[in-house]
Short mmCIF file of C-alpha atoms and ligand atoms in Angstrom, two decimals:
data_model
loop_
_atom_site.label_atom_id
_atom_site.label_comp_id
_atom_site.label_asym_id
_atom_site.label_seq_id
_atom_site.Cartn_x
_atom_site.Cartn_y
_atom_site.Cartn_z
CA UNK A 538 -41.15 86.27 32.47
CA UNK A 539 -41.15 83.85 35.92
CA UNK A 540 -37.81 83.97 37.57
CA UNK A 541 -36.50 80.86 37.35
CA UNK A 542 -34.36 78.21 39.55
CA UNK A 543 -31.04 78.93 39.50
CA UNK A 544 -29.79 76.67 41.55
CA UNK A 545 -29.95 74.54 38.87
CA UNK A 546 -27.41 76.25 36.81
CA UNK A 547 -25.46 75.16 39.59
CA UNK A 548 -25.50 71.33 38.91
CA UNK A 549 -22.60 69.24 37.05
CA UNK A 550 -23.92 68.18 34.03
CA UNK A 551 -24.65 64.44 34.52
CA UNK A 552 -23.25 63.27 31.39
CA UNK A 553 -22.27 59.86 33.13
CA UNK A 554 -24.43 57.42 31.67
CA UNK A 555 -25.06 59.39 28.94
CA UNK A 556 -21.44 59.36 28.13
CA UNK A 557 -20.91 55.84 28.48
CA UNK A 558 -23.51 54.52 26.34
CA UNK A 559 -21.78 57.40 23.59
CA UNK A 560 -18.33 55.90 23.92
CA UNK A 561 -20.13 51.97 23.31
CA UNK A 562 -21.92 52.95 20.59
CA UNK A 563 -19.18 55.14 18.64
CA UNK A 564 -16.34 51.97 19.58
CA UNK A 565 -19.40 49.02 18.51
CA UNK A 566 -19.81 51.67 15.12
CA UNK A 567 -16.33 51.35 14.02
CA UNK A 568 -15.62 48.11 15.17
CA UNK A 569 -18.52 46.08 14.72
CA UNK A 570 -17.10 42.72 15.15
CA UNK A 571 -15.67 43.07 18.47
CA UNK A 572 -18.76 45.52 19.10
CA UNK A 573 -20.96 42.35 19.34
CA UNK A 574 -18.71 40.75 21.87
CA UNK A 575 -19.25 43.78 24.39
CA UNK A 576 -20.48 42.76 27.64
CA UNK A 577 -22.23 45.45 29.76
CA UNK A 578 -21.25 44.77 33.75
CA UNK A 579 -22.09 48.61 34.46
CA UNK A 580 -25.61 48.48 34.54
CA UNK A 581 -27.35 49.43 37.80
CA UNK A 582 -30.43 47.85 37.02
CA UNK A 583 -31.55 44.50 38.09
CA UNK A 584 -32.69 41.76 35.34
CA UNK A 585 -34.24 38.74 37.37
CA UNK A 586 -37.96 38.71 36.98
CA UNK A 587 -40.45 39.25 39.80
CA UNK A 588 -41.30 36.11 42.32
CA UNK A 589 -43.99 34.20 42.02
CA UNK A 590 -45.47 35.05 44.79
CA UNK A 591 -45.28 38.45 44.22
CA UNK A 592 -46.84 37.84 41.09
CA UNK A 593 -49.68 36.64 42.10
CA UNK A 594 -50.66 39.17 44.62
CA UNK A 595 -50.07 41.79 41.58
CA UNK A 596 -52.90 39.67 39.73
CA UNK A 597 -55.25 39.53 42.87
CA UNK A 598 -54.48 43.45 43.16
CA UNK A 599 -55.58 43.59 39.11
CA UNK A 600 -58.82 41.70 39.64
CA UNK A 601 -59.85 43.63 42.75
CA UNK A 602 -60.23 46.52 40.96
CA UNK A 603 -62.17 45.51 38.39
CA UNK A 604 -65.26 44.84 40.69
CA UNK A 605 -67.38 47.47 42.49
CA UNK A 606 -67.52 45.46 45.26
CA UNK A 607 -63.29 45.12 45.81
CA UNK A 608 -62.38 48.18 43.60
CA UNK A 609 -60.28 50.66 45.63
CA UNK A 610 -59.97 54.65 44.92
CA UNK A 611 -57.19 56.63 46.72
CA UNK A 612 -55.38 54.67 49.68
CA UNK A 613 -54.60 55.62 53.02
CA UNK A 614 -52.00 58.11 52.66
CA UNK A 615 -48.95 56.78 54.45
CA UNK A 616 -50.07 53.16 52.66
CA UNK A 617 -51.85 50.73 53.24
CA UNK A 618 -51.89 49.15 56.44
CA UNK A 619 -51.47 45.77 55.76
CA UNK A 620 -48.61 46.95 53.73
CA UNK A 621 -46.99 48.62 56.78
CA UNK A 622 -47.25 46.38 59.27
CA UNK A 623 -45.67 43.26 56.91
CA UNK A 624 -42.79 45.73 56.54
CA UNK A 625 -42.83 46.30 60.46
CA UNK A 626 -42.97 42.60 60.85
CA UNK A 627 -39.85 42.29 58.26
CA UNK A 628 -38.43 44.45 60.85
CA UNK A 629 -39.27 42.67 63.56
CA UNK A 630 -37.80 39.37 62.03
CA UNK A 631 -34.52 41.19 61.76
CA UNK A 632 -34.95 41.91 65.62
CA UNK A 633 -35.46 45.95 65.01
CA UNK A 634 -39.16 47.32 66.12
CA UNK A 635 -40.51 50.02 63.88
CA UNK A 636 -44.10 51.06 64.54
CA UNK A 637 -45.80 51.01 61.21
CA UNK A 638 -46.87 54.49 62.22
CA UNK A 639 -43.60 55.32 61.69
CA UNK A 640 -43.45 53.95 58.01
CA UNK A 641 -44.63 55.48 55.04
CA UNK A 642 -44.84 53.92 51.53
CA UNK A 643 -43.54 55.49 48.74
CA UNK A 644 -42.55 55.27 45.03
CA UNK A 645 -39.25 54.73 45.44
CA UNK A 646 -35.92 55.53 47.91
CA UNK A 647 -35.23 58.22 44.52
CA UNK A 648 -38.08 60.39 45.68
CA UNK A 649 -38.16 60.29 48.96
CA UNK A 650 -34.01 60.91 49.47
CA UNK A 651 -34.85 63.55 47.14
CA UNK A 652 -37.92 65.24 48.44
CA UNK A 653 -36.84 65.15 51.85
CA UNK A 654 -35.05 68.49 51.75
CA UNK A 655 -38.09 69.87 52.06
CA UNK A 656 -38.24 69.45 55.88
CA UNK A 657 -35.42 71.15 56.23
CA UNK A 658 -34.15 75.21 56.08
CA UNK A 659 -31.25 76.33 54.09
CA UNK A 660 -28.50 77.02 56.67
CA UNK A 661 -27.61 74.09 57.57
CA UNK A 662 -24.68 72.19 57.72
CA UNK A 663 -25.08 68.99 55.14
CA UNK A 664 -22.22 66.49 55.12
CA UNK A 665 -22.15 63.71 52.13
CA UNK A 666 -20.63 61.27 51.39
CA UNK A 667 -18.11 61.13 48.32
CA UNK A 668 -18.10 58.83 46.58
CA UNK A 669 -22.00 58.40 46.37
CA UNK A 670 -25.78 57.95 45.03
CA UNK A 671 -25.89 61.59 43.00
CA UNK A 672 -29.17 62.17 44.26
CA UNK A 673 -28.56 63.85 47.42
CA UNK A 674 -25.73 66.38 46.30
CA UNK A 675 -28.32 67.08 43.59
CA UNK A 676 -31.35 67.58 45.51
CA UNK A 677 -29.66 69.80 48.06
CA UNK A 678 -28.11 72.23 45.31
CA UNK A 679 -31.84 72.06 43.25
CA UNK A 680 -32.74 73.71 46.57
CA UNK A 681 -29.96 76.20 46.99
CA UNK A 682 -28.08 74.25 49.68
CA UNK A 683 -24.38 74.16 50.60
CA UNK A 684 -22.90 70.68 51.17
CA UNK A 685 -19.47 69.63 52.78
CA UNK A 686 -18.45 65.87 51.49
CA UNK A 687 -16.66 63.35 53.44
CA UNK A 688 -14.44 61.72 51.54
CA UNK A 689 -14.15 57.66 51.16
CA UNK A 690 -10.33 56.90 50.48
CA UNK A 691 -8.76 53.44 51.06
CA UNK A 692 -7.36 54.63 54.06
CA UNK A 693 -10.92 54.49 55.96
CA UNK A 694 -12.33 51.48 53.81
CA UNK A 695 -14.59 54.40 51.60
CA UNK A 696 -16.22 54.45 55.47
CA UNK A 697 -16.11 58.31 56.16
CA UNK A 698 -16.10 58.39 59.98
CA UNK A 699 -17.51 61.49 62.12
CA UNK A 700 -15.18 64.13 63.04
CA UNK A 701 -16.13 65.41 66.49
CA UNK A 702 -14.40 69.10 65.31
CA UNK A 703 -16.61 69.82 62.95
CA UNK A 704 -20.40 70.80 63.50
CA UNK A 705 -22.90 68.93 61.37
CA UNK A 706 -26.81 68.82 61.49
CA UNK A 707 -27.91 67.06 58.27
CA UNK A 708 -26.13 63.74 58.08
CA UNK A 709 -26.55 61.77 54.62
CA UNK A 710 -25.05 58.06 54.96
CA UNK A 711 -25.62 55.16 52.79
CA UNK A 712 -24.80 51.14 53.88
CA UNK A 713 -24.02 49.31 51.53
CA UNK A 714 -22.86 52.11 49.67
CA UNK A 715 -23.73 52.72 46.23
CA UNK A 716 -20.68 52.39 44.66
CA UNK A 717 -18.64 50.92 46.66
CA UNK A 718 -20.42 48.31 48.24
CA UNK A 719 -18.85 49.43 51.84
CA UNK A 720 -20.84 48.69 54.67
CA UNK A 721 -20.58 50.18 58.20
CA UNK A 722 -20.46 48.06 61.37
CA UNK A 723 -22.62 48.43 63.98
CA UNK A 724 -19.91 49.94 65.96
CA UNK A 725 -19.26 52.23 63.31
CA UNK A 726 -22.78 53.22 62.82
CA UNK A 727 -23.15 53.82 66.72
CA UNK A 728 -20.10 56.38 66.43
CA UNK A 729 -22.52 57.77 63.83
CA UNK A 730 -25.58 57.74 65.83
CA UNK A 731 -23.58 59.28 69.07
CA UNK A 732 -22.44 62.10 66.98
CA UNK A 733 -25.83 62.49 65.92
CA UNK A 734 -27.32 63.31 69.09
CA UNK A 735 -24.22 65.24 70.48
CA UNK A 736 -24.73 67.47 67.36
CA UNK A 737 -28.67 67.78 67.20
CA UNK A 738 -28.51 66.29 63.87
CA UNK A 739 -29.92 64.19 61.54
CA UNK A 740 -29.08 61.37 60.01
CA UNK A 741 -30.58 60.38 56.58
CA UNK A 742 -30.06 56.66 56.52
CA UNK A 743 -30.15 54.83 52.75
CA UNK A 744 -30.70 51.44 53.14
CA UNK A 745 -31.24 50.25 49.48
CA UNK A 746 -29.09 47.59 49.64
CA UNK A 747 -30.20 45.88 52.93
CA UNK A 748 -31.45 43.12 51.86
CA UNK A 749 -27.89 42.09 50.19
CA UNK A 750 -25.86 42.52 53.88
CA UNK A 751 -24.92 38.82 54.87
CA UNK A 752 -22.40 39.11 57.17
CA UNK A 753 -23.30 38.31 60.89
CA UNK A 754 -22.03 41.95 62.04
CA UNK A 755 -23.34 44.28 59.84
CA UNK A 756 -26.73 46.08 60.79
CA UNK A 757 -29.34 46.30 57.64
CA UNK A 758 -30.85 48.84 59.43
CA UNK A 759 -29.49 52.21 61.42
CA UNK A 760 -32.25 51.12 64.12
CA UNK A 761 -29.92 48.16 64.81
CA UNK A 762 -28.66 50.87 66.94
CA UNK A 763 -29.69 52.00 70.37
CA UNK A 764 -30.91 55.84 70.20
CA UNK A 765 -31.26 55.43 66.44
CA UNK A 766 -34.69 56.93 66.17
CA UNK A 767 -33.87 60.09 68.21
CA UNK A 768 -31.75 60.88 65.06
CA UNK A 769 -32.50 59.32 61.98
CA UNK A 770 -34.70 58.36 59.01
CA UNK A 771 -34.61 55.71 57.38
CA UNK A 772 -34.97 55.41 53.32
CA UNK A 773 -35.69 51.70 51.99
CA UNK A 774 -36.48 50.30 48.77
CA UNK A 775 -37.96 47.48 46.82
CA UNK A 776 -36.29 47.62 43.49
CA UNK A 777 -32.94 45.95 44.54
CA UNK A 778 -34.69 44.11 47.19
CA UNK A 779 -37.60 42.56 45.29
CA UNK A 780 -37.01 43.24 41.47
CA UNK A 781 -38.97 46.36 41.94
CA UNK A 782 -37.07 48.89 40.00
CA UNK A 783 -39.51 49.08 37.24
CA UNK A 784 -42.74 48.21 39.83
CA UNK A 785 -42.04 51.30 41.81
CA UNK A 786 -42.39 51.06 45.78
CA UNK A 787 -40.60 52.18 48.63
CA UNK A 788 -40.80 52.88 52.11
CA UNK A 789 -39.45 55.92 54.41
CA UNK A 790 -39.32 55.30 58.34
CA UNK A 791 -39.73 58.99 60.01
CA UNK A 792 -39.80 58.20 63.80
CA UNK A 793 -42.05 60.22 66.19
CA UNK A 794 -39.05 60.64 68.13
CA UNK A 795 -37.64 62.72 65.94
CA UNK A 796 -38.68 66.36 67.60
CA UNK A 797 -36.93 69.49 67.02
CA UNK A 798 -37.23 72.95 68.00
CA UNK A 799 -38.09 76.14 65.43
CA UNK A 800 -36.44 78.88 66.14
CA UNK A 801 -39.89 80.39 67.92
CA UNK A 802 -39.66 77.67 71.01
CA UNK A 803 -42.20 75.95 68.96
CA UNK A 804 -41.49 71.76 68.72
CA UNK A 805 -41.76 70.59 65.07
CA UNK A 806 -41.95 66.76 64.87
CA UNK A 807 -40.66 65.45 61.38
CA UNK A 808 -43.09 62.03 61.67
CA UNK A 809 -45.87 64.82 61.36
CA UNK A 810 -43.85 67.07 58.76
CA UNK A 811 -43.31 64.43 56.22
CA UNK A 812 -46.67 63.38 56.34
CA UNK A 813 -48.07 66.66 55.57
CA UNK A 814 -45.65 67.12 53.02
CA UNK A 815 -46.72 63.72 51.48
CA UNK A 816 -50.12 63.93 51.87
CA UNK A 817 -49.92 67.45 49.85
CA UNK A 818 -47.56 66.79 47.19
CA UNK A 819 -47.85 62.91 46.52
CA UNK A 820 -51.13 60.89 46.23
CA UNK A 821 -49.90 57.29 46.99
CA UNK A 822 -48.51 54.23 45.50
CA UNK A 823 -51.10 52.19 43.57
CA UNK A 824 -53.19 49.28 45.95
CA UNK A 825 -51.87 47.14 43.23
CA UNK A 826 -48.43 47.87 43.51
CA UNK A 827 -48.70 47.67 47.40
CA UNK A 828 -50.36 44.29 47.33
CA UNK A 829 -47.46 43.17 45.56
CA UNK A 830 -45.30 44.71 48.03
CA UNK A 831 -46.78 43.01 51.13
CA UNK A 832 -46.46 39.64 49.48
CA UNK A 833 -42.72 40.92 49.19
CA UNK A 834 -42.69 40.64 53.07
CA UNK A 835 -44.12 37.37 53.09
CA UNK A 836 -42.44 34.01 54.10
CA UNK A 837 -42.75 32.62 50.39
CA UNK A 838 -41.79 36.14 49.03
CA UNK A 839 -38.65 36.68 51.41
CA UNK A 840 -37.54 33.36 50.09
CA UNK A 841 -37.76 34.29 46.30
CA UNK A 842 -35.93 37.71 46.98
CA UNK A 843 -33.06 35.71 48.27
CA UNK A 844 -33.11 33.73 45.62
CA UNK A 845 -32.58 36.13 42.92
CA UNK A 846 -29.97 38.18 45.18
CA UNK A 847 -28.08 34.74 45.67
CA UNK A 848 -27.49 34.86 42.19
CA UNK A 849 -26.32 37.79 42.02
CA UNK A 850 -24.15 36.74 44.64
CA UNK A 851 -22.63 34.26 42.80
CA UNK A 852 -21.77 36.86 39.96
CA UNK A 853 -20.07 39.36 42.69
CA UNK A 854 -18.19 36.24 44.04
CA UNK A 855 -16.71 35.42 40.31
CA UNK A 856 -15.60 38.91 40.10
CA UNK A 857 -14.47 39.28 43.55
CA UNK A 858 -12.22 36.20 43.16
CA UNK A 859 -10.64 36.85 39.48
CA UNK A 860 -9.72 40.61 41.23
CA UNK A 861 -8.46 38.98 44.24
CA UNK A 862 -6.53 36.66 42.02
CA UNK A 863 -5.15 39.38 39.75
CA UNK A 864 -4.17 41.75 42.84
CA UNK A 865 -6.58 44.25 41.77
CA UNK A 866 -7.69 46.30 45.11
CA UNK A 867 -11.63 45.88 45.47
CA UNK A 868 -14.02 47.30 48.17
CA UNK A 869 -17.32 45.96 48.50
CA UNK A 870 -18.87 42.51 46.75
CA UNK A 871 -20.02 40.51 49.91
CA UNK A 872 -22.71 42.38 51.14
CA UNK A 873 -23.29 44.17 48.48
CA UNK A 874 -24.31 44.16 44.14
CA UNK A 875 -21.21 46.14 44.04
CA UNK A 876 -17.53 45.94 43.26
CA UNK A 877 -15.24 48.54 43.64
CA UNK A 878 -12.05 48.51 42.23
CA UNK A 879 -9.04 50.44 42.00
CA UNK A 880 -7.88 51.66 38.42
CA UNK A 881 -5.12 49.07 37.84
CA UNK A 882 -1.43 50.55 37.13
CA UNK A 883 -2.73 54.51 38.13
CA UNK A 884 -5.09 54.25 35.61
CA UNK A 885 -8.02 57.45 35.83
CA UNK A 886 -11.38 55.89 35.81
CA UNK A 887 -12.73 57.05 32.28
CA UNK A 888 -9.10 55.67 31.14
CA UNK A 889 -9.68 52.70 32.24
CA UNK A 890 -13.35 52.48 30.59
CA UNK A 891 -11.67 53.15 27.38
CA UNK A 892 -8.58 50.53 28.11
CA UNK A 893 -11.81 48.01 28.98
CA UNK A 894 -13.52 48.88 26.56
CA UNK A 895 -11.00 48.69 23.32
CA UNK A 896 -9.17 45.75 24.80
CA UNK A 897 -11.62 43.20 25.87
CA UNK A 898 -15.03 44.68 25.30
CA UNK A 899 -16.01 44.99 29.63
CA UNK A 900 -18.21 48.30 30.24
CA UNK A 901 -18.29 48.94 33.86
CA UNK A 902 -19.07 52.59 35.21
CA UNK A 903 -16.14 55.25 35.84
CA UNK A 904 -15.82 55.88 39.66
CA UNK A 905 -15.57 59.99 38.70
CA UNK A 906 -19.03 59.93 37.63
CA UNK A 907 -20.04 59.42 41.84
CA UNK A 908 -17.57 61.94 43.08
CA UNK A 909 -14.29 63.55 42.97
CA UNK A 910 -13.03 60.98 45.54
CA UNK A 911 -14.40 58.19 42.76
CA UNK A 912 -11.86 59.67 40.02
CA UNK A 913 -9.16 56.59 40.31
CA UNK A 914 -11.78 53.67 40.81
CA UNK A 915 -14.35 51.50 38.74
CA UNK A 916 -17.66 50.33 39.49
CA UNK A 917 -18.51 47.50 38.69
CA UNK A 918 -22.19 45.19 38.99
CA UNK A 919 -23.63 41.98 39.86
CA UNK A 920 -27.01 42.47 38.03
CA UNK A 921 -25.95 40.94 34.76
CA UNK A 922 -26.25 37.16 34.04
CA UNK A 923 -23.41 34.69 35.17
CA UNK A 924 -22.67 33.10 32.01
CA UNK A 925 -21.62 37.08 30.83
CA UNK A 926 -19.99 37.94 34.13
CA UNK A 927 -17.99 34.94 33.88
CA UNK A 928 -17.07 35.35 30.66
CA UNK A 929 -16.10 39.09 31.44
CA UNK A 930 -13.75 38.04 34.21
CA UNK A 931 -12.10 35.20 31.97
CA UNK A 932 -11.49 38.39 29.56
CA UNK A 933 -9.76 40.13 32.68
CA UNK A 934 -7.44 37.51 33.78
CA UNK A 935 -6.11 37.38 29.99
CA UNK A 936 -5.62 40.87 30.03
CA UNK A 937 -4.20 41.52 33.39
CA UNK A 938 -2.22 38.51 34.50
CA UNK A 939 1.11 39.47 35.16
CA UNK A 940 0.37 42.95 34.19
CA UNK A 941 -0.12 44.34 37.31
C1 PLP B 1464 -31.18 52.07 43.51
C2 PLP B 1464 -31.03 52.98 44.67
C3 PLP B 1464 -32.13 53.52 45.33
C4 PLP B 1464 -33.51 53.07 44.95
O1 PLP B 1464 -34.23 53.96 44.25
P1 PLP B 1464 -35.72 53.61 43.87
O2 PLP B 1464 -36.28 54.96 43.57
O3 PLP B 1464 -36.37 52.99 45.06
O4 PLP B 1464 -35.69 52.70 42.68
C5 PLP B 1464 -31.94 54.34 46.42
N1 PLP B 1464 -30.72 54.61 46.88
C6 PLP B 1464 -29.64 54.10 46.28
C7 PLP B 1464 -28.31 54.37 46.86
C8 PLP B 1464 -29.76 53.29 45.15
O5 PLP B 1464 -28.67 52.81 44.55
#
């Protein structure tokens, strides 16, 4: 009989989406009138289709490999290179140089947030976020890990800021947060960065949600920062970006700065250790997929992203006002798909689902189900279409005017 894991008996259950699609279904089952008016503002997903230029490129990718002559076996195996130098050039457009050495392509920010415990031993000191992205608490107690959480309250804007007391060496942040939409100045990111290097540590930078930061001061990147690359990594994606949740593609920046000592004297660089880790365990992301990618990264292709992330703009913006208008706390919603509110009149967050849910058919996503700090918030998202988001705020100012 093979021992098994058990650091897996160790996980919460993750009954969070599972639960919520339970509690529609069983409320559409016995009321099925007011079942077909339910709206669905929780989903994490995005719904606008891919650009056009994007598009294209997937085609050209398509019909190159259907001719000995353009057909292409395994890629290179940190990506392509034209792939990795339009994402350095994206960089470089946002003023931030990133050698495309430095970058590797992925299939997704899921995996690579994940699979990046494997650089590291089991001793050390891991501080996340809470509220948060479940991946990283998960991947570090899949592993056997201890993790401390920093807590996001409304007292520091769901910004956890470093505590020069306490020791850290494994640093998870993510800007614009998933939930909350919070987003760390450059300032506050530099605290970040100078606590970093006074601690030896690393910091494992999630920047999902770059391409949504509009406001003049916020970094979209941790390299906005001077000394940045002496501590962290950097974890992007193209599914909230580009439409590419369903595509797959990703990219990881792993500086060669980033040099650490074993406990033998020996220096261990973590630009070399990822790749070896890569190359053994992952094979690449298709030459299709990354042809669409690099058109992502194009003038034309920049353009269309914006396009589909100014509409969800405009469906963050209707919520963001009817909340504002209604006196409903919110976090996040500008430079982020995001909205964060809290539970109107001490409402718990799978209370409020319910209250939502029975009273004016809104689904959103309980803030408990991204941490204990989550437990009196609500999450809701930008990704549906206007027409439902407005009519799902019109529902809320019915129900809550003058009620709170
Ligand atoms: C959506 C999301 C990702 C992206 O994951 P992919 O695997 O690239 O689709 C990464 N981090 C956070 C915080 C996210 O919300």
């Amino acid at each position: 009989m093979p021992r098994l894991n058990e650091n897996y008996l160790n996980l919460k259950e993750s009954y969070l989406f599972s639960e919520i699609a339970h509690r529609t279904a069983a409320y559409a089952k016995k009321n099925p009138e007011k079942g077909a008016r339910i709206i669905r503002l929780g989903i994490g997903d995005v719904t606008r289709p891919l650009g056009k230029v994007v598009l294209e490129a997937l085609h050209e990718g398509v019909d190159a490999m259907g001719k000995a002559e353009t057909f292409h076996g395994y890629g290179p195996e940190q990506g392509y290179a034209e792939t990795r130098n339009a994402i350095s050039a994206y960089y470089k457009k946002n003023g931030i140089e990133v050698d495309p050495g430095d970058i590797f392509i992925s299939d997704g920010a899921k995996s690579d947030t994940g699979n990046i415990t494997d650089l590291f031993g089991h001793d050390n000191v891991i501080l996340i976020p809470d509220p948060v992205y479940p991946v990283y608490v998960d991947s570090n107690i899949m592993c056997g890990n201890q993790v401390t959480y920093i807590a996001g309250t409304t007292e520091n804007n769901f910004l956890p800021m470093p505590d020069p007391s306490q020791h850290a060496d494994i640093i998870y942040i993510c800007s614009p947060n998933n939930p909350t939409g919070a987003c760390y100045t450059k300032a506050q990111l530099k605290e970040w960065v100078d606590y970093a290097i006074a601690n030896q540590a690393v910091i494992l930078f999630d920047s999902a949600y770059e391409a949504f930061v509009s406001e003049p001061d916020l970094p979209r990147s941790i390299y906005a920062v001077e000394g940045a690359k002496k501590c962290a990594i950097e974890f992007c994606s193209l599914s909230k970006t580009a439409g590419f949740t369903g595509t797959r593609c990703g990219y990881t920046v792993v500086p060669k700065e980033l040099v650490f000592q074993a406990s033998n004297g020996q220096e261990m660089s973590l630009n070399a250790m990822w790749n070896r880790r890569q190359s053994t365990k992952f094979n690449g992301v298709s030459y299709i997929v990354q042809k669409g990618a690099e058109a992502v990264f194009s003038e034309e292709g920049i353009r269309e992203c914006q396009e589909n992330i100014g509409y969800y703009k405009k469906n963050a913006k209707v919520i963001a006002d009817t909340l504002t208008r209604l006196n409903i706390r919110f976090f996040g919603g500008i430079s982020s798909p995001y909205i964060w509110f809290e539970c109107p009149n001490g409402m718990e967050s799978w209370e409020c689902f319910d209250y939502l849910l029975e009273n004016i058919q809104v689904v959103g996503t309980p803030g408990a189900g991204f941490g204990e700090s989550g437990k009196n918030y609500f999450r809701l998202t930008s990704f549906g279409t206007y027409e439902n988001t407005s009519e799902a705020m019109k529902r809320f100012e019915e129900l809550f005017a003058g009620k709170n």
